[in-house]
Amino acid sequence: MEGNTHQLLEGALLLSLALNVDEVIIAVNERFRNAKMMLDKALNELKPFLESSGLLNRLPPITVSLVGSPYIVGEETALINSLEGNRGEPRLRPPDPTEAGLFGKPTAVINVEVVAAVPVLLSNYYEGKEITIEKYFCVTGDVDKPGLYRERLTVSLNELLAKAGAKEENVKAAFVGGVSSGLVHSSKIRVRLTPEETRKLGVFLGPGVIIALSNNRCIVDIMLEVERFFSHESCGRCEPCRLGTKELVEVLERISAGKASEEDLKWLSRWRGL
């Protein structure tokens, strides 16, 4: 949104034609006002070109809207509620957004990274070039060089962590796809970061967040912090999330303090697959 704004707008217009939509809305987290400023600036730069080429009235309008920053607004129906001015909480399904989304109209919710990739993929295809798929990975945690890495979807987890300065023998595990996805044990660290390969390990790439955990980390303490985060960020609509995360925090606190019972461990084992 900030580094290559016009490519994002080009992708949005191409997709709008392919999907035959009436309006394009770019939703920006309210904390990232600089991104909104860059998008508004790029739209003002684009308008004279569209007017002179006669395309302005043939393309759907693009608007940029700030939305609430709670974690749950990353879910597509919660995002739609936020855009409508309502509380950002997920909707019950069916219907899916493609049937009844923003203001009851069919809505396609697409990540900006995917949208921005469209012009490159089409250009490579029509120019007869090799079509390669790249993704941005945000690598953080116990690494020497945290940051954003753009890599092909053939890169392995250990290769990516090595680029970020983490030695394979010092890695206990890594979150792949963020903390909502799951952990990859060090014994599986050579997995290729493709949707197919990561899915076999029970995790998903999602936003491409990779969090490395060194051998010095206690997994119980890490998961306690994760559950505290989810308990705090729960929208409170569904009981398994509203109450379950609170109970998980309490059980993990007892384990961390060395006060857990066998019943606590059985309870965790019973609910681990949910």
PDB file of C-alpha atoms in Angstrom:
ATOM      1  CA  MET A   1       0.000   0.000   0.000  1.00  0.00           C
ATOM      2  CA  GLU A   2       2.893   2.350   0.668  1.00  0.00           C
ATOM      3  CA  GLY A   3       5.738   0.969  -1.435  1.00  0.00           C
ATOM      4  CA  ASN A   4       3.999   0.317  -4.756  1.00  0.00           C
ATOM      5  CA  THR A   5       0.613   1.971  -4.493  1.00  0.00           C
ATOM      6  CA  HIS A   6      -0.137   2.274  -8.206  1.00  0.00           C
ATOM      7  CA  GLN A   7       0.428  -1.447  -8.748  1.00  0.00           C
ATOM      8  CA  LEU A   8      -2.203  -2.132  -6.089  1.00  0.00           C
ATOM      9  CA  LEU A   9      -4.656   0.233  -7.796  1.00  0.00           C
ATOM     10  CA  GLU A  10      -3.961  -1.350 -11.177  1.00  0.00           C
ATOM     11  CA  GLY A  11      -4.641  -4.791  -9.737  1.00  0.00           C
ATOM     12  CA  ALA A  12      -7.846  -3.571  -8.133  1.00  0.00           C
ATOM     13  CA  LEU A  13      -9.106  -2.188 -11.448  1.00  0.00           C
ATOM     14  CA  LEU A  14      -8.192  -5.364 -13.331  1.00  0.00           C
ATOM     15  CA  LEU A  15     -10.013  -7.523 -10.811  1.00  0.00           C
ATOM     16  CA  SER A  16     -13.001  -5.169 -10.823  1.00  0.00           C
ATOM     17  CA  LEU A  17     -13.360  -5.739 -14.563  1.00  0.00           C
ATOM     18  CA  ALA A  18     -12.922  -9.499 -14.239  1.00  0.00           C
ATOM     19  CA  LEU A  19     -15.515  -9.718 -11.454  1.00  0.00           C
ATOM     20  CA  ASN A  20     -17.829  -7.061 -12.923  1.00  0.00           C
ATOM     21  CA  VAL A  21     -18.141  -5.166  -9.633  1.00  0.00           C
ATOM     22  CA  ASP A  22     -19.859  -1.834  -9.018  1.00  0.00           C
ATOM     23  CA  GLU A  23     -17.402  -0.438  -6.496  1.00  0.00           C
ATOM     24  CA  VAL A  24     -13.913  -1.067  -5.130  1.00  0.00           C
ATOM     25  CA  ILE A  25     -13.225  -0.336  -1.473  1.00  0.00           C
ATOM     26  CA  ILE A  26      -9.721  -0.529  -0.057  1.00  0.00           C
ATOM     27  CA  ALA A  27     -10.009  -1.037   3.696  1.00  0.00           C
ATOM     28  CA  VAL A  28      -7.062   0.242   5.734  1.00  0.00           C
ATOM     29  CA  ASN A  29      -6.446  -0.387   9.428  1.00  0.00           C
ATOM     30  CA  GLU A  30      -6.997   2.886  11.286  1.00  0.00           C
ATOM     31  CA  ARG A  31      -3.476   2.668  12.736  1.00  0.00           C
ATOM     32  CA  PHE A  32      -1.935   2.903   9.259  1.00  0.00           C
ATOM     33  CA  ARG A  33      -3.011   6.390   8.266  1.00  0.00           C
ATOM     34  CA  ASN A  34       0.130   6.903   6.202  1.00  0.00           C
ATOM     35  CA  ALA A  35      -1.026   4.076   3.931  1.00  0.00           C
ATOM     36  CA  LYS A  36      -4.386   5.799   3.453  1.00  0.00           C
ATOM     37  CA  MET A  37      -2.615   9.059   2.655  1.00  0.00           C
ATOM     38  CA  MET A  38      -0.480   7.299   0.015  1.00  0.00           C
ATOM     39  CA  LEU A  39      -3.551   5.658  -1.533  1.00  0.00           C
ATOM     40  CA  ASP A  40      -5.478   8.934  -1.668  1.00  0.00           C
ATOM     41  CA  LYS A  41      -2.460  10.603  -3.299  1.00  0.00           C
ATOM     42  CA  ALA A  42      -2.141   7.829  -5.896  1.00  0.00           C
ATOM     43  CA  LEU A  43      -5.858   8.019  -6.702  1.00  0.00           C
ATOM     44  CA  ASN A  44      -5.539  11.746  -7.340  1.00  0.00           C
ATOM     45  CA  GLU A  45      -2.596  11.029  -9.654  1.00  0.00           C
ATOM     46  CA  LEU A  46      -4.545   8.315 -11.471  1.00  0.00           C
ATOM     47  CA  LYS A  47      -7.707  10.345 -12.091  1.00  0.00           C
ATOM     48  CA  PRO A  48      -6.310  12.664 -14.850  1.00  0.00           C
ATOM     49  CA  PHE A  49      -5.035   9.628 -16.793  1.00  0.00           C
ATOM     50  CA  LEU A  50      -8.419   7.899 -16.586  1.00  0.00           C
ATOM     51  CA  GLU A  51     -10.164  11.103 -17.676  1.00  0.00           C
ATOM     52  CA  SER A  52      -7.886  11.682 -20.662  1.00  0.00           C
ATOM     53  CA  SER A  53      -8.167   8.065 -21.805  1.00  0.00           C
ATOM     54  CA  GLY A  54     -11.950   8.003 -21.497  1.00  0.00           C
ATOM     55  CA  LEU A  55     -11.832   5.227 -18.901  1.00  0.00           C
ATOM     56  CA  LEU A  56     -13.056   7.184 -15.891  1.00  0.00           C
ATOM     57  CA  ASN A  57     -16.756   6.491 -16.471  1.00  0.00           C
ATOM     58  CA  ARG A  58     -16.153   2.926 -17.612  1.00  0.00           C
ATOM     59  CA  LEU A  59     -14.463   1.760 -14.432  1.00  0.00           C
ATOM     60  CA  PRO A  60     -15.950   1.378 -10.941  1.00  0.00           C
ATOM     61  CA  PRO A  61     -15.029   4.041  -8.382  1.00  0.00           C
ATOM     62  CA  ILE A  62     -12.301   3.294  -5.855  1.00  0.00           C
ATOM     63  CA  THR A  63     -12.628   4.548  -2.306  1.00  0.00           C
ATOM     64  CA  VAL A  64     -10.280   4.172   0.662  1.00  0.00           C
ATOM     65  CA  SER A  65     -11.843   3.586   4.074  1.00  0.00           C
ATOM     66  CA  LEU A  66     -10.309   3.354   7.525  1.00  0.00           C
ATOM     67  CA  VAL A  67     -11.591   0.472   9.639  1.00  0.00           C
ATOM     68  CA  GLY A  68     -11.216  -0.502  13.282  1.00  0.00           C
ATOM     69  CA  SER A  69      -8.000  -2.088  14.469  1.00  0.00           C
ATOM     70  CA  PRO A  70      -9.146  -5.076  16.609  1.00  0.00           C
ATOM     71  CA  TYR A  71      -7.611  -8.400  15.577  1.00  0.00           C
ATOM     72  CA  ILE A  72     -11.021  -9.888  14.765  1.00  0.00           C
ATOM     73  CA  VAL A  73     -11.615  -7.318  11.988  1.00  0.00           C
ATOM     74  CA  GLY A  74      -9.134  -9.329   9.932  1.00  0.00           C
ATOM     75  CA  GLU A  75     -11.961 -11.855   9.437  1.00  0.00           C
ATOM     76  CA  GLU A  76     -13.829 -10.949   6.254  1.00  0.00           C
ATOM     77  CA  THR A  77     -17.366 -10.699   7.640  1.00  0.00           C
ATOM     78  CA  ALA A  78     -16.130  -8.705  10.655  1.00  0.00           C
ATOM     79  CA  LEU A  79     -14.416  -6.387   8.170  1.00  0.00           C
ATOM     80  CA  ILE A  80     -17.692  -5.985   6.273  1.00  0.00           C
ATOM     81  CA  ASN A  81     -19.520  -5.122   9.504  1.00  0.00           C
ATOM     82  CA  SER A  82     -16.866  -2.532  10.308  1.00  0.00           C
ATOM     83  CA  LEU A  83     -17.184  -0.967   6.848  1.00  0.00           C
ATOM     84  CA  GLU A  84     -20.926  -0.681   7.408  1.00  0.00           C
ATOM     85  CA  GLY A  85     -20.267   1.248  10.617  1.00  0.00           C
ATOM     86  CA  ASN A  86     -21.245  -1.632  12.878  1.00  0.00           C
ATOM     87  CA  ARG A  87     -19.326  -3.480  15.586  1.00  0.00           C
ATOM     88  CA  GLY A  88     -16.515  -5.476  14.007  1.00  0.00           C
ATOM     89  CA  GLU A  89     -17.635  -9.008  14.772  1.00  0.00           C
ATOM     90  CA  PRO A  90     -18.031 -12.035  12.476  1.00  0.00           C
ATOM     91  CA  ARG A  91     -21.373 -12.869  10.946  1.00  0.00           C
ATOM     92  CA  LEU A  92     -23.086 -16.215  11.010  1.00  0.00           C
ATOM     93  CA  ARG A  93     -22.889 -18.234   7.784  1.00  0.00           C
ATOM     94  CA  PRO A  94     -24.633 -18.902   5.475  1.00  0.00           C
ATOM     95  CA  PRO A  95     -24.916 -16.666   3.579  1.00  0.00           C
ATOM     96  CA  ASP A  96     -21.309 -16.142   2.559  1.00  0.00           C
ATOM     97  CA  PRO A  97     -20.156 -12.638   1.554  1.00  0.00           C
ATOM     98  CA  THR A  98     -20.190 -13.687  -2.112  1.00  0.00           C
ATOM     99  CA  GLU A  99     -23.961 -14.107  -1.742  1.00  0.00           C
ATOM    100  CA  ALA A 100     -24.780 -11.293   0.695  1.00  0.00           C
ATOM    101  CA  GLY A 101     -21.912  -9.130   1.877  1.00  0.00           C
ATOM    102  CA  LEU A 102     -21.503  -5.355   2.167  1.00  0.00           C
ATOM    103  CA  PHE A 103     -24.970  -3.781   2.544  1.00  0.00           C
ATOM    104  CA  GLY A 104     -26.479  -7.091   1.426  1.00  0.00           C
ATOM    105  CA  LYS A 105     -24.721  -7.102  -1.946  1.00  0.00           C
ATOM    106  CA  PRO A 106     -22.466  -9.919  -3.212  1.00  0.00           C
ATOM    107  CA  THR A 107     -18.957  -9.011  -2.072  1.00  0.00           C
ATOM    108  CA  ALA A 108     -15.495 -10.358  -2.838  1.00  0.00           C
ATOM    109  CA  VAL A 109     -13.007  -9.753  -0.017  1.00  0.00           C
ATOM    110  CA  ILE A 110      -9.461 -10.084  -1.376  1.00  0.00           C
ATOM    111  CA  ASN A 111      -6.145  -9.489   0.366  1.00  0.00           C
ATOM    112  CA  VAL A 112      -4.174  -6.517  -0.972  1.00  0.00           C
ATOM    113  CA  GLU A 113      -1.111  -8.714  -1.556  1.00  0.00           C
ATOM    114  CA  VAL A 114      -3.128 -10.881  -3.946  1.00  0.00           C
ATOM    115  CA  VAL A 115      -4.605  -7.832  -5.675  1.00  0.00           C
ATOM    116  CA  ALA A 116      -1.177  -6.266  -6.205  1.00  0.00           C
ATOM    117  CA  ALA A 117       0.152  -9.510  -7.731  1.00  0.00           C
ATOM    118  CA  VAL A 118      -2.422  -9.523 -10.553  1.00  0.00           C
ATOM    119  CA  PRO A 119      -0.679  -7.015 -12.897  1.00  0.00           C
ATOM    120  CA  VAL A 120       2.643  -8.862 -12.560  1.00  0.00           C
ATOM    121  CA  LEU A 121       1.115 -12.285 -13.228  1.00  0.00           C
ATOM    122  CA  LEU A 122      -0.824 -11.028 -16.258  1.00  0.00           C
ATOM    123  CA  SER A 123       2.199  -9.172 -17.621  1.00  0.00           C
ATOM    124  CA  ASN A 124       4.412 -12.254 -17.325  1.00  0.00           C
ATOM    125  CA  TYR A 125       1.758 -14.420 -18.953  1.00  0.00           C
ATOM    126  CA  TYR A 126       1.190 -12.197 -21.989  1.00  0.00           C
ATOM    127  CA  GLU A 127       4.909 -11.525 -22.450  1.00  0.00           C
ATOM    128  CA  GLY A 128       5.626 -15.254 -22.407  1.00  0.00           C
ATOM    129  CA  LYS A 129       7.726 -15.071 -19.269  1.00  0.00           C
ATOM    130  CA  GLU A 130       7.905 -17.698 -16.561  1.00  0.00           C
ATOM    131  CA  ILE A 131       5.069 -17.200 -14.106  1.00  0.00           C
ATOM    132  CA  THR A 132       6.523 -17.309 -10.633  1.00  0.00           C
ATOM    133  CA  ILE A 133       4.593 -16.817  -7.440  1.00  0.00           C
ATOM    134  CA  GLU A 134       6.284 -14.813  -4.724  1.00  0.00           C
ATOM    135  CA  LYS A 135       5.084 -13.906  -1.278  1.00  0.00           C
ATOM    136  CA  TYR A 136       6.062 -11.493   1.443  1.00  0.00           C
ATOM    137  CA  PHE A 137       7.079 -13.204   4.669  1.00  0.00           C
ATOM    138  CA  CYS A 138       7.276 -11.211   7.893  1.00  0.00           C
ATOM    139  CA  VAL A 139       9.982 -12.968   9.911  1.00  0.00           C
ATOM    140  CA  THR A 140      10.323 -12.140  13.587  1.00  0.00           C
ATOM    141  CA  GLY A 141      10.954 -13.763  16.948  1.00  0.00           C
ATOM    142  CA  ASP A 142      14.373 -15.148  17.870  1.00  0.00           C
ATOM    143  CA  VAL A 143      16.211 -14.046  14.726  1.00  0.00           C
ATOM    144  CA  ASP A 144      19.104 -11.635  14.205  1.00  0.00           C
ATOM    145  CA  LYS A 145      17.558  -9.853  11.206  1.00  0.00           C
ATOM    146  CA  PRO A 146      13.790  -9.561  11.629  1.00  0.00           C
ATOM    147  CA  GLY A 147      11.963  -7.996   8.725  1.00  0.00           C
ATOM    148  CA  LEU A 148      10.016  -8.443   5.525  1.00  0.00           C
ATOM    149  CA  TYR A 149      11.349 -10.990   3.023  1.00  0.00           C
ATOM    150  CA  ARG A 150       9.996 -11.480  -0.481  1.00  0.00           C
ATOM    151  CA  GLU A 151      10.554 -15.068  -1.577  1.00  0.00           C
ATOM    152  CA  ARG A 152       9.277 -17.609  -4.065  1.00  0.00           C
ATOM    153  CA  LEU A 153       6.800 -20.133  -2.749  1.00  0.00           C
ATOM    154  CA  THR A 154       9.470 -22.780  -3.122  1.00  0.00           C
ATOM    155  CA  VAL A 155      11.557 -21.481  -0.230  1.00  0.00           C
ATOM    156  CA  SER A 156      11.846 -23.775   2.777  1.00  0.00           C
ATOM    157  CA  LEU A 157      11.289 -22.670   6.347  1.00  0.00           C
ATOM    158  CA  ASN A 158      14.888 -23.336   7.372  1.00  0.00           C
ATOM    159  CA  GLU A 159      16.206 -21.346   4.366  1.00  0.00           C
ATOM    160  CA  LEU A 160      14.009 -18.379   5.262  1.00  0.00           C
ATOM    161  CA  LEU A 161      15.031 -18.466   8.904  1.00  0.00           C
ATOM    162  CA  ALA A 162      18.694 -18.702   7.883  1.00  0.00           C
ATOM    163  CA  LYS A 163      18.301 -15.511   5.832  1.00  0.00           C
ATOM    164  CA  ALA A 164      16.907 -13.862   8.949  1.00  0.00           C
ATOM    165  CA  GLY A 165      19.951 -14.971  10.923  1.00  0.00           C
ATOM    166  CA  ALA A 166      18.568 -17.954  12.838  1.00  0.00           C
ATOM    167  CA  LYS A 167      20.686 -21.107  13.052  1.00  0.00           C
ATOM    168  CA  GLU A 168      18.714 -24.269  12.424  1.00  0.00           C
ATOM    169  CA  GLU A 169      20.159 -26.066  15.454  1.00  0.00           C
ATOM    170  CA  ASN A 170      19.016 -23.221  17.728  1.00  0.00           C
ATOM    171  CA  VAL A 171      15.375 -23.287  16.606  1.00  0.00           C
ATOM    172  CA  LYS A 172      12.948 -25.192  18.825  1.00  0.00           C
ATOM    173  CA  ALA A 173       9.840 -24.399  16.762  1.00  0.00           C
ATOM    174  CA  ALA A 174       8.288 -21.690  14.616  1.00  0.00           C
ATOM    175  CA  PHE A 175       4.845 -20.271  14.183  1.00  0.00           C
ATOM    176  CA  VAL A 176       3.940 -20.395  10.496  1.00  0.00           C
ATOM    177  CA  GLY A 177       1.115 -18.136   9.387  1.00  0.00           C
ATOM    178  CA  GLY A 178       1.028 -16.312  12.698  1.00  0.00           C
ATOM    179  CA  VAL A 179      -0.001 -17.512  16.143  1.00  0.00           C
ATOM    180  CA  SER A 180      -3.527 -18.408  14.998  1.00  0.00           C
ATOM    181  CA  SER A 181      -2.144 -21.013  12.610  1.00  0.00           C
ATOM    182  CA  GLY A 182       0.114 -23.274  14.637  1.00  0.00           C
ATOM    183  CA  LEU A 183       3.643 -24.377  15.450  1.00  0.00           C
ATOM    184  CA  VAL A 184       6.066 -26.308  13.276  1.00  0.00           C
ATOM    185  CA  HIS A 185       8.482 -28.419  15.325  1.00  0.00           C
ATOM    186  CA  SER A 186      12.202 -28.201  14.589  1.00  0.00           C
ATOM    187  CA  SER A 187      12.119 -31.737  13.178  1.00  0.00           C
ATOM    188  CA  LYS A 188       9.865 -30.433  10.353  1.00  0.00           C
ATOM    189  CA  ILE A 189      11.708 -27.161   9.799  1.00  0.00           C
ATOM    190  CA  ARG A 190      12.766 -28.048   6.253  1.00  0.00           C
ATOM    191  CA  VAL A 191       9.193 -27.931   4.995  1.00  0.00           C
ATOM    192  CA  ARG A 192       8.682 -25.878   1.836  1.00  0.00           C
ATOM    193  CA  LEU A 193       6.468 -22.882   2.493  1.00  0.00           C
ATOM    194  CA  THR A 194       3.754 -23.763  -0.007  1.00  0.00           C
ATOM    195  CA  PRO A 195       0.048 -23.981   0.871  1.00  0.00           C
ATOM    196  CA  GLU A 196       0.090 -27.700   0.095  1.00  0.00           C
ATOM    197  CA  GLU A 197       3.154 -28.636   2.154  1.00  0.00           C
ATOM    198  CA  THR A 198       2.301 -26.530   5.202  1.00  0.00           C
ATOM    199  CA  ARG A 199      -1.267 -27.851   5.225  1.00  0.00           C
ATOM    200  CA  LYS A 200       0.118 -31.357   5.709  1.00  0.00           C
ATOM    201  CA  LEU A 201       1.615 -30.155   9.004  1.00  0.00           C
ATOM    202  CA  GLY A 202      -1.683 -28.677  10.144  1.00  0.00           C
ATOM    203  CA  VAL A 203      -0.679 -25.042   9.626  1.00  0.00           C
ATOM    204  CA  PHE A 204      -1.458 -22.490   6.932  1.00  0.00           C
ATOM    205  CA  LEU A 205       0.575 -19.689   5.378  1.00  0.00           C
ATOM    206  CA  GLY A 206      -2.097 -17.030   5.785  1.00  0.00           C
ATOM    207  CA  PRO A 207      -0.454 -13.600   6.046  1.00  0.00           C
ATOM    208  CA  GLY A 208       3.044 -15.127   5.894  1.00  0.00           C
ATOM    209  CA  VAL A 209       4.025 -14.312   9.474  1.00  0.00           C
ATOM    210  CA  ILE A 210       6.905 -16.495  10.665  1.00  0.00           C
ATOM    211  CA  ILE A 211       7.832 -16.333  14.374  1.00  0.00           C
ATOM    212  CA  ALA A 212      10.958 -18.267  15.334  1.00  0.00           C
ATOM    213  CA  LEU A 213      11.335 -19.684  18.840  1.00  0.00           C
ATOM    214  CA  SER A 214      14.785 -20.579  20.128  1.00  0.00           C
ATOM    215  CA  ASN A 215      15.703 -23.524  22.339  1.00  0.00           C
ATOM    216  CA  ASN A 216      15.699 -21.148  25.298  1.00  0.00           C
ATOM    217  CA  ARG A 217      11.957 -20.596  24.983  1.00  0.00           C
ATOM    218  CA  CYS A 218       9.371 -22.438  27.086  1.00  0.00           C
ATOM    219  CA  ILE A 219       6.503 -23.501  24.846  1.00  0.00           C
ATOM    220  CA  VAL A 220       4.062 -23.430  27.760  1.00  0.00           C
ATOM    221  CA  ASP A 221       4.901 -19.790  28.504  1.00  0.00           C
ATOM    222  CA  ILE A 222       4.663 -18.917  24.803  1.00  0.00           C
ATOM    223  CA  MET A 223       1.237 -20.526  24.452  1.00  0.00           C
ATOM    224  CA  LEU A 224       0.092 -18.798  27.631  1.00  0.00           C
ATOM    225  CA  GLU A 225       0.880 -15.423  26.037  1.00  0.00           C
ATOM    226  CA  VAL A 226      -0.879 -16.502  22.838  1.00  0.00           C
ATOM    227  CA  GLU A 227      -4.033 -17.510  24.717  1.00  0.00           C
ATOM    228  CA  ARG A 228      -3.997 -14.297  26.735  1.00  0.00           C
ATOM    229  CA  PHE A 229      -3.939 -12.415  23.440  1.00  0.00           C
ATOM    230  CA  PHE A 230      -6.873 -14.368  21.996  1.00  0.00           C
ATOM    231  CA  SER A 231      -8.844 -14.090  25.230  1.00  0.00           C
ATOM    232  CA  HIS A 232      -8.383 -10.311  25.115  1.00  0.00           C
ATOM    233  CA  GLU A 233      -9.195 -10.032  21.391  1.00  0.00           C
ATOM    234  CA  SER A 234     -12.268 -12.293  21.398  1.00  0.00           C
ATOM    235  CA  CYS A 235     -15.341 -10.462  20.132  1.00  0.00           C
ATOM    236  CA  GLY A 236     -17.323 -12.429  22.735  1.00  0.00           C
ATOM    237  CA  ARG A 237     -19.997 -13.630  20.368  1.00  0.00           C
ATOM    238  CA  CYS A 238     -19.428 -17.384  20.563  1.00  0.00           C
ATOM    239  CA  GLU A 239     -19.145 -19.286  23.850  1.00  0.00           C
ATOM    240  CA  PRO A 240     -16.282 -21.637  22.814  1.00  0.00           C
ATOM    241  CA  CYS A 241     -14.105 -18.608  22.135  1.00  0.00           C
ATOM    242  CA  ARG A 242     -15.389 -16.275  24.850  1.00  0.00           C
ATOM    243  CA  LEU A 243     -15.218 -18.868  27.634  1.00  0.00           C
ATOM    244  CA  GLY A 244     -12.784 -21.390  26.174  1.00  0.00           C
ATOM    245  CA  THR A 245      -9.877 -18.981  25.784  1.00  0.00           C
ATOM    246  CA  LYS A 246     -10.367 -17.804  29.372  1.00  0.00           C
ATOM    247  CA  GLU A 247     -10.255 -21.401  30.626  1.00  0.00           C
ATOM    248  CA  LEU A 248      -7.164 -22.107  28.516  1.00  0.00           C
ATOM    249  CA  VAL A 249      -5.415 -19.146  30.100  1.00  0.00           C
ATOM    250  CA  GLU A 250      -6.284 -20.392  33.585  1.00  0.00           C
ATOM    251  CA  VAL A 251      -5.065 -23.940  32.861  1.00  0.00           C
ATOM    252  CA  LEU A 252      -1.843 -22.752  31.250  1.00  0.00           C
ATOM    253  CA  GLU A 253      -1.204 -20.409  34.166  1.00  0.00           C
ATOM    254  CA  ARG A 254      -1.449 -23.387  36.524  1.00  0.00           C
ATOM    255  CA  ILE A 255       0.912 -25.423  34.327  1.00  0.00           C
ATOM    256  CA  SER A 256       3.390 -22.540  34.137  1.00  0.00           C
ATOM    257  CA  ALA A 257       3.304 -22.184  37.918  1.00  0.00           C
ATOM    258  CA  GLY A 258       3.720 -25.942  38.450  1.00  0.00           C
ATOM    259  CA  LYS A 259       0.270 -26.250  40.028  1.00  0.00           C
ATOM    260  CA  ALA A 260      -1.613 -28.126  37.304  1.00  0.00           C
ATOM    261  CA  SER A 261      -3.445 -31.385  38.002  1.00  0.00           C
ATOM    262  CA  GLU A 262      -3.846 -34.483  35.870  1.00  0.00           C
ATOM    263  CA  GLU A 263      -7.400 -33.329  35.196  1.00  0.00           C
ATOM    264  CA  ASP A 264      -6.016 -30.107  33.716  1.00  0.00           C
ATOM    265  CA  LEU A 265      -3.816 -32.071  31.325  1.00  0.00           C
ATOM    266  CA  LYS A 266      -6.699 -34.376  30.377  1.00  0.00           C
ATOM    267  CA  TRP A 267      -8.867 -31.332  29.740  1.00  0.00           C
ATOM    268  CA  LEU A 268      -6.230 -29.842  27.426  1.00  0.00           C
ATOM    269  CA  SER A 269      -5.798 -33.150  25.610  1.00  0.00           C
ATOM    270  CA  ARG A 270      -9.551 -33.439  25.097  1.00  0.00           C
ATOM    271  CA  TRP A 271      -9.857 -29.976  23.527  1.00  0.00           C
ATOM    272  CA  ARG A 272      -6.582 -29.743  21.615  1.00  0.00           C
ATOM    273  CA  GLY A 273      -8.181 -30.601  18.258  1.00  0.00           C
ATOM    274  CA  LEU A 274     -10.711 -27.768  18.406  1.00  0.00           C
TER     275      LEU A 274
END
